[in-house]
PDB file of C-alpha atoms in Angstrom:
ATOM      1  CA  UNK X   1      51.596  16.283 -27.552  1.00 96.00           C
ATOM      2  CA  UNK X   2      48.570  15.551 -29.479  1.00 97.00           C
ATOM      3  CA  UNK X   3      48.402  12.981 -32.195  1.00 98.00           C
ATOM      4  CA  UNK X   4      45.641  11.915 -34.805  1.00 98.00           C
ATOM      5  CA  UNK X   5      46.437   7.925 -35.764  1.00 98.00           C
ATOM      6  CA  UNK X   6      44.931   6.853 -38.436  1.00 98.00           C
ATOM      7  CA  UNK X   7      45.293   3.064 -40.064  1.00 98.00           C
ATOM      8  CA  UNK X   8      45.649   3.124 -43.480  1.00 98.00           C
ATOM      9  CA  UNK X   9      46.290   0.611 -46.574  1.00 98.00           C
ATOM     10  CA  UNK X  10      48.697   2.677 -47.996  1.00 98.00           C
ATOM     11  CA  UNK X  11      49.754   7.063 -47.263  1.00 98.00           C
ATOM     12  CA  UNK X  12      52.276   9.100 -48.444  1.00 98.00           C
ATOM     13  CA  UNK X  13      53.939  12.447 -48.221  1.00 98.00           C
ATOM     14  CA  UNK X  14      54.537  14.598 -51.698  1.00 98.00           C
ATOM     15  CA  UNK X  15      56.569  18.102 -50.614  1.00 97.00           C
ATOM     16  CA  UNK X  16      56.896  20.270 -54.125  1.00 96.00           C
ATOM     17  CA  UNK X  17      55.650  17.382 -56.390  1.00 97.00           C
ATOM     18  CA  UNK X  18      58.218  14.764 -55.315  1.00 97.00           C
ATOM     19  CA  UNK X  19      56.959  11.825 -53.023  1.00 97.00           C
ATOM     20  CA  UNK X  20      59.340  12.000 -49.862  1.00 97.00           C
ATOM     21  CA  UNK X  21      57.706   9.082 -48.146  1.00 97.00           C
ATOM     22  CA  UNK X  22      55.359   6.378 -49.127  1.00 98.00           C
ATOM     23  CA  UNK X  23      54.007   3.333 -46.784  1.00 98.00           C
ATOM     24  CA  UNK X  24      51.470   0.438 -47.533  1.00 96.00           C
ATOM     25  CA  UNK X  25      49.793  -1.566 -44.073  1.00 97.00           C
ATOM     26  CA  UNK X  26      50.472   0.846 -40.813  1.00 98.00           C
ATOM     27  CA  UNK X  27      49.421   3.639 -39.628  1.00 98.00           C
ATOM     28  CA  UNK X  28      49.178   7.506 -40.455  1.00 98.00           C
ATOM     29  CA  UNK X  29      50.485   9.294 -37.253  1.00 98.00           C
ATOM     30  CA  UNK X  30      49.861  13.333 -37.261  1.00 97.00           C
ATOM     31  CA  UNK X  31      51.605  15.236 -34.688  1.00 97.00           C
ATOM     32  CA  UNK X  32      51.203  18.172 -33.022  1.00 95.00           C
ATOM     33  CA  UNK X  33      53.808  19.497 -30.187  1.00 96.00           C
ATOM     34  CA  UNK X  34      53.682  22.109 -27.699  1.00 94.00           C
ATOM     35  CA  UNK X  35      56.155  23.813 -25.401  1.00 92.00           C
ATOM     36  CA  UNK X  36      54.990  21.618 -22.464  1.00 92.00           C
ATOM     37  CA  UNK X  37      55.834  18.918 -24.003  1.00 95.00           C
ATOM     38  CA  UNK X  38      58.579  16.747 -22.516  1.00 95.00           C
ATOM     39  CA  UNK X  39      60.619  13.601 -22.710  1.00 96.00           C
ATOM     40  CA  UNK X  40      57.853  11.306 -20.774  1.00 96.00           C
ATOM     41  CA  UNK X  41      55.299  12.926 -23.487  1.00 97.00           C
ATOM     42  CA  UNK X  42      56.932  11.359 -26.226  1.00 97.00           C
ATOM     43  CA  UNK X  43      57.856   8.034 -24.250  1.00 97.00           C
ATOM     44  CA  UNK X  44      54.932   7.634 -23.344  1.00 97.00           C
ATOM     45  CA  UNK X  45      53.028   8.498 -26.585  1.00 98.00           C
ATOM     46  CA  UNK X  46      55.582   6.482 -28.613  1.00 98.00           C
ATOM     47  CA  UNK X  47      54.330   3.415 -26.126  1.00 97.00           C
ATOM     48  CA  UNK X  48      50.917   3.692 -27.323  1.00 97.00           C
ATOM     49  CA  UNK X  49      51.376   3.998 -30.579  1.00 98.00           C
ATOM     50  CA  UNK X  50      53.422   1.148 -31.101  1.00 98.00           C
ATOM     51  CA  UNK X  51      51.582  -1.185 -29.007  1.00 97.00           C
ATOM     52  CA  UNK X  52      48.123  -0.123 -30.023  1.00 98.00           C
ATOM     53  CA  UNK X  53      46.367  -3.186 -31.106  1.00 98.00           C
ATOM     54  CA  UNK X  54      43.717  -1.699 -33.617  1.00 98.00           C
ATOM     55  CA  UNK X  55      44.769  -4.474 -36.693  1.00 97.00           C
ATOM     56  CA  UNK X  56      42.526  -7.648 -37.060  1.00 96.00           C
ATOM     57  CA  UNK X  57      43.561 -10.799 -36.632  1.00 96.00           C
ATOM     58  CA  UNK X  58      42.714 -13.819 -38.180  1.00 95.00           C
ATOM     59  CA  UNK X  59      39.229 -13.506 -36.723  1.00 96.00           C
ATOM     60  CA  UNK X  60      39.024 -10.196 -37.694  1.00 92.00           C
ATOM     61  CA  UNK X  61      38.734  -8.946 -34.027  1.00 95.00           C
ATOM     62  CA  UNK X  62      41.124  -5.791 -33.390  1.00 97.00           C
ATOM     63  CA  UNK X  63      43.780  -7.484 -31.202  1.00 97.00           C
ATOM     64  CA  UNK X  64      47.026  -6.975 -33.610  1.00 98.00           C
ATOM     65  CA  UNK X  65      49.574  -3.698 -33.095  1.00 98.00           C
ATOM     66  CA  UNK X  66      51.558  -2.336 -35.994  1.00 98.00           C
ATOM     67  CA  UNK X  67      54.382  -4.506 -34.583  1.00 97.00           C
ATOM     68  CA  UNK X  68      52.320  -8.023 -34.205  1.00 97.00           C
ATOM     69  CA  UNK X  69      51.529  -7.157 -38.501  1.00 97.00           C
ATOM     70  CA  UNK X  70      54.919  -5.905 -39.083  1.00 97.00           C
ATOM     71  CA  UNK X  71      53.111  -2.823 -40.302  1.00 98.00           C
ATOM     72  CA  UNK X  72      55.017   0.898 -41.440  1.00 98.00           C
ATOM     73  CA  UNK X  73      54.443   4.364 -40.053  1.00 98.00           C
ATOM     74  CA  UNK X  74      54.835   7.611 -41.409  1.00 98.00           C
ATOM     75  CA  UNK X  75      54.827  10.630 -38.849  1.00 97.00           C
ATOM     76  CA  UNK X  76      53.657  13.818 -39.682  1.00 97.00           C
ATOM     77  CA  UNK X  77      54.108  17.124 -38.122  1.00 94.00           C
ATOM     78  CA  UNK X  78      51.049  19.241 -37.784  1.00 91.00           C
ATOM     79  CA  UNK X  79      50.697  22.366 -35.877  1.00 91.00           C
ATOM     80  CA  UNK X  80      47.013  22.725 -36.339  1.00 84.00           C
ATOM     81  CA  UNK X  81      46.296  19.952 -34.060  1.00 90.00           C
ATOM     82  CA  UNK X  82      46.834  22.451 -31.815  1.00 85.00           C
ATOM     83  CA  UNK X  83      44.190  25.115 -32.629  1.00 86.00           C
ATOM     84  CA  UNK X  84      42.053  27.040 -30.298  1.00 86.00           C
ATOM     85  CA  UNK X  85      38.479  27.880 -32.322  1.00 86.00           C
ATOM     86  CA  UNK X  86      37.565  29.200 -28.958  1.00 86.00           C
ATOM     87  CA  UNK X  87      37.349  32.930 -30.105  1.00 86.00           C
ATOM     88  CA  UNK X  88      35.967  33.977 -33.623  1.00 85.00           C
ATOM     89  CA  UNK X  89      36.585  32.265 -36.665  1.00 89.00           C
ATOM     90  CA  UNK X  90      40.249  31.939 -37.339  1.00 88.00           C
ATOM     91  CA  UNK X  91      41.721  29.493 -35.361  1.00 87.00           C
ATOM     92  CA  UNK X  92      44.687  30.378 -33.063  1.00 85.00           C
ATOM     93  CA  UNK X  93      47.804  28.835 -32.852  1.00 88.00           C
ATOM     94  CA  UNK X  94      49.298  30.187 -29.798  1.00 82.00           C
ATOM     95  CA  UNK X  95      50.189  26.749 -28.106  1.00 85.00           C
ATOM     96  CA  UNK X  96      51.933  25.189 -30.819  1.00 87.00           C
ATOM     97  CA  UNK X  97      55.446  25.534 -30.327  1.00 90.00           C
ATOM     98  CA  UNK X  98      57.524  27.411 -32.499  1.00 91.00           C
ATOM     99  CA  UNK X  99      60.468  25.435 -34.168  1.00 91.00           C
ATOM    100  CA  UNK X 100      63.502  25.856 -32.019  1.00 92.00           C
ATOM    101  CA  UNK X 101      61.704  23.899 -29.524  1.00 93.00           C
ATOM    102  CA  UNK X 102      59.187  21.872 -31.834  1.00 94.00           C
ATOM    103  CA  UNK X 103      61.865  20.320 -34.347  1.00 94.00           C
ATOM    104  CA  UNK X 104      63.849  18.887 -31.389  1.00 96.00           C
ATOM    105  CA  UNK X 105      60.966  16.833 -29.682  1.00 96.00           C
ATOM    106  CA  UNK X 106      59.756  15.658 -33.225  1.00 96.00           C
ATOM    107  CA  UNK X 107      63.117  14.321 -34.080  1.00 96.00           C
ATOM    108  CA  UNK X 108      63.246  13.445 -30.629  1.00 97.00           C
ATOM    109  CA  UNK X 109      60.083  11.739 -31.238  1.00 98.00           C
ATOM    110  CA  UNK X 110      60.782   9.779 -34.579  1.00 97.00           C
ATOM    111  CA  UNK X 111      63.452   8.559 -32.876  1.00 98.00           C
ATOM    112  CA  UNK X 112      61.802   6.993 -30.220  1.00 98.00           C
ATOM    113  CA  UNK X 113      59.078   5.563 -32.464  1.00 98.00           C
ATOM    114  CA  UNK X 114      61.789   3.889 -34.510  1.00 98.00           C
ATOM    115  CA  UNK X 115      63.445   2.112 -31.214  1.00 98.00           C
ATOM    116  CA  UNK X 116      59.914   1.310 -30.017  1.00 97.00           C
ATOM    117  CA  UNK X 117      58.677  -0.064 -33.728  1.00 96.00           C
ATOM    118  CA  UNK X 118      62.082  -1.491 -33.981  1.00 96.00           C
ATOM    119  CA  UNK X 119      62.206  -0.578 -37.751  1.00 96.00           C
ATOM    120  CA  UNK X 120      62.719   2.897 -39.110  1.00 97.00           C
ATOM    121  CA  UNK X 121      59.471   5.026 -39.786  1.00 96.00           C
ATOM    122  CA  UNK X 122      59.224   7.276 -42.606  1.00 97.00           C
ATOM    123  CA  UNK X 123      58.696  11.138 -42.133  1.00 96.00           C
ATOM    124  CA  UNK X 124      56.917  14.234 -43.533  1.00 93.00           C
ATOM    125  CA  UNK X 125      59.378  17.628 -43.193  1.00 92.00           C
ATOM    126  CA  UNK X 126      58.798  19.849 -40.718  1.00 88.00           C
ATOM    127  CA  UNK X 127      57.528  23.038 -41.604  1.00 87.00           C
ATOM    128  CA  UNK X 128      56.854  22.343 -45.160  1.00 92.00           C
ATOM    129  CA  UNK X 129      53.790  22.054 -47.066  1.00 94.00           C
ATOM    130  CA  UNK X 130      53.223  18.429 -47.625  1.00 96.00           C
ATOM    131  CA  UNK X 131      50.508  16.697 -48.941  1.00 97.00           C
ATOM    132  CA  UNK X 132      49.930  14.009 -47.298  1.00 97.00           C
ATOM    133  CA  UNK X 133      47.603  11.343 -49.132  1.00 98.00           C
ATOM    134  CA  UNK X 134      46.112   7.948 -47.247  1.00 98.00           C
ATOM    135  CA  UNK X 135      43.897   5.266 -47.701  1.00 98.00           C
ATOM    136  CA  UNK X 136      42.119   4.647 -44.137  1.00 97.00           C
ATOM    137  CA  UNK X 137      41.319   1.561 -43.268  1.00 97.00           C
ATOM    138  CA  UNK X 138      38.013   0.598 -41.652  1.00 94.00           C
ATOM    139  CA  UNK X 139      37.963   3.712 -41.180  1.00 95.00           C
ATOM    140  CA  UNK X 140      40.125   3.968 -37.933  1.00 97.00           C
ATOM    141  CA  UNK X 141      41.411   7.138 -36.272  1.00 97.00           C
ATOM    142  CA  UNK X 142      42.255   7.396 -32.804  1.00 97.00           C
ATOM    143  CA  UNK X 143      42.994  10.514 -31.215  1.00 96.00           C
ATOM    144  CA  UNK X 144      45.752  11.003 -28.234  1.00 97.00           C
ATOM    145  CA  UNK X 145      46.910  14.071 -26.101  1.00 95.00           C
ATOM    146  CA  UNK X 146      49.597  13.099 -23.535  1.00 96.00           C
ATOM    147  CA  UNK X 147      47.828  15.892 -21.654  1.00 92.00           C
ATOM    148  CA  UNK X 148      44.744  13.946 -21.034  1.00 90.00           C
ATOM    149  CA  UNK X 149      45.837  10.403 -20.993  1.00 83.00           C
ATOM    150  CA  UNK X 150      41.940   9.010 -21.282  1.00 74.00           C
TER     151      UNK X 150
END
């Protein structure tokens, strides 16, 4: 799995005009899933998240998670985090799963965010084509690939 967390002061997620999620404080989590990717993947990735302490605290140092600041997340799905630019100019998709195996580990996934967050988390749709809007904050993005846990 590879995920692009970003902290924001508010996102959402419009699908067709209509806004199907919508979060202020938290963080922006895009995901993308491939067919290697198992249940200690998400586990493990849900961990992280969760417990990543990139919010300030009252000296403004980054030592707060989403939990300590009772902060929201939306999760996205994103298949293009999974792009290989390696040849030509049009990226390839080939190890992004497809979605009989991707739907289950991202539901698989929100549901482990929401037990680790201990809240529920808002969603995107899979497969559909969202526009997702965001205010970052600081700006912070981390990047993560259960793959290469740096």
């Amino acid at each position: 799995m590879k995920a692009v967390i970003q902290r924001v002061s508010h996102a959402s997620v419009t699908i067709e005009g209509k806004k199907v999620s919508e979060i202020q404080n938290g963080l922006l989590v895009l995901l993308g899933i491939e067919d290697a990717d198992a249940k200690e993947d998400i586990e493990w990735l849900s961990g992280k998240i969760a417990n990543l302490r990139i919010f300030g605290d009252a000296e403004g140092v980054m030592n707060l998670s989403v939990k300590d600041v009772a902060g929201d997340i939306i999760v996205v799905s994103q298949f293009t985090l999974h792009a290989s630019t390696k040849k030509g100019n049009r990226p390839s998709y080939i190890k992004a799963s497809k979605p009989d195996i991707a739907i289950p580990l991202y539901e698989s996934f929100v549901r482990q965010m929401e037990a680790d967050l201990g809240k529920k988390i808002q969603t995107g749709e899979f497969g559909a084509d969202m526009k997702v809007a965001l205010l970052n904050d600081g700006p912070v993005t981390i990047i993560f690939d259960t793959k290469n846990k740096e």
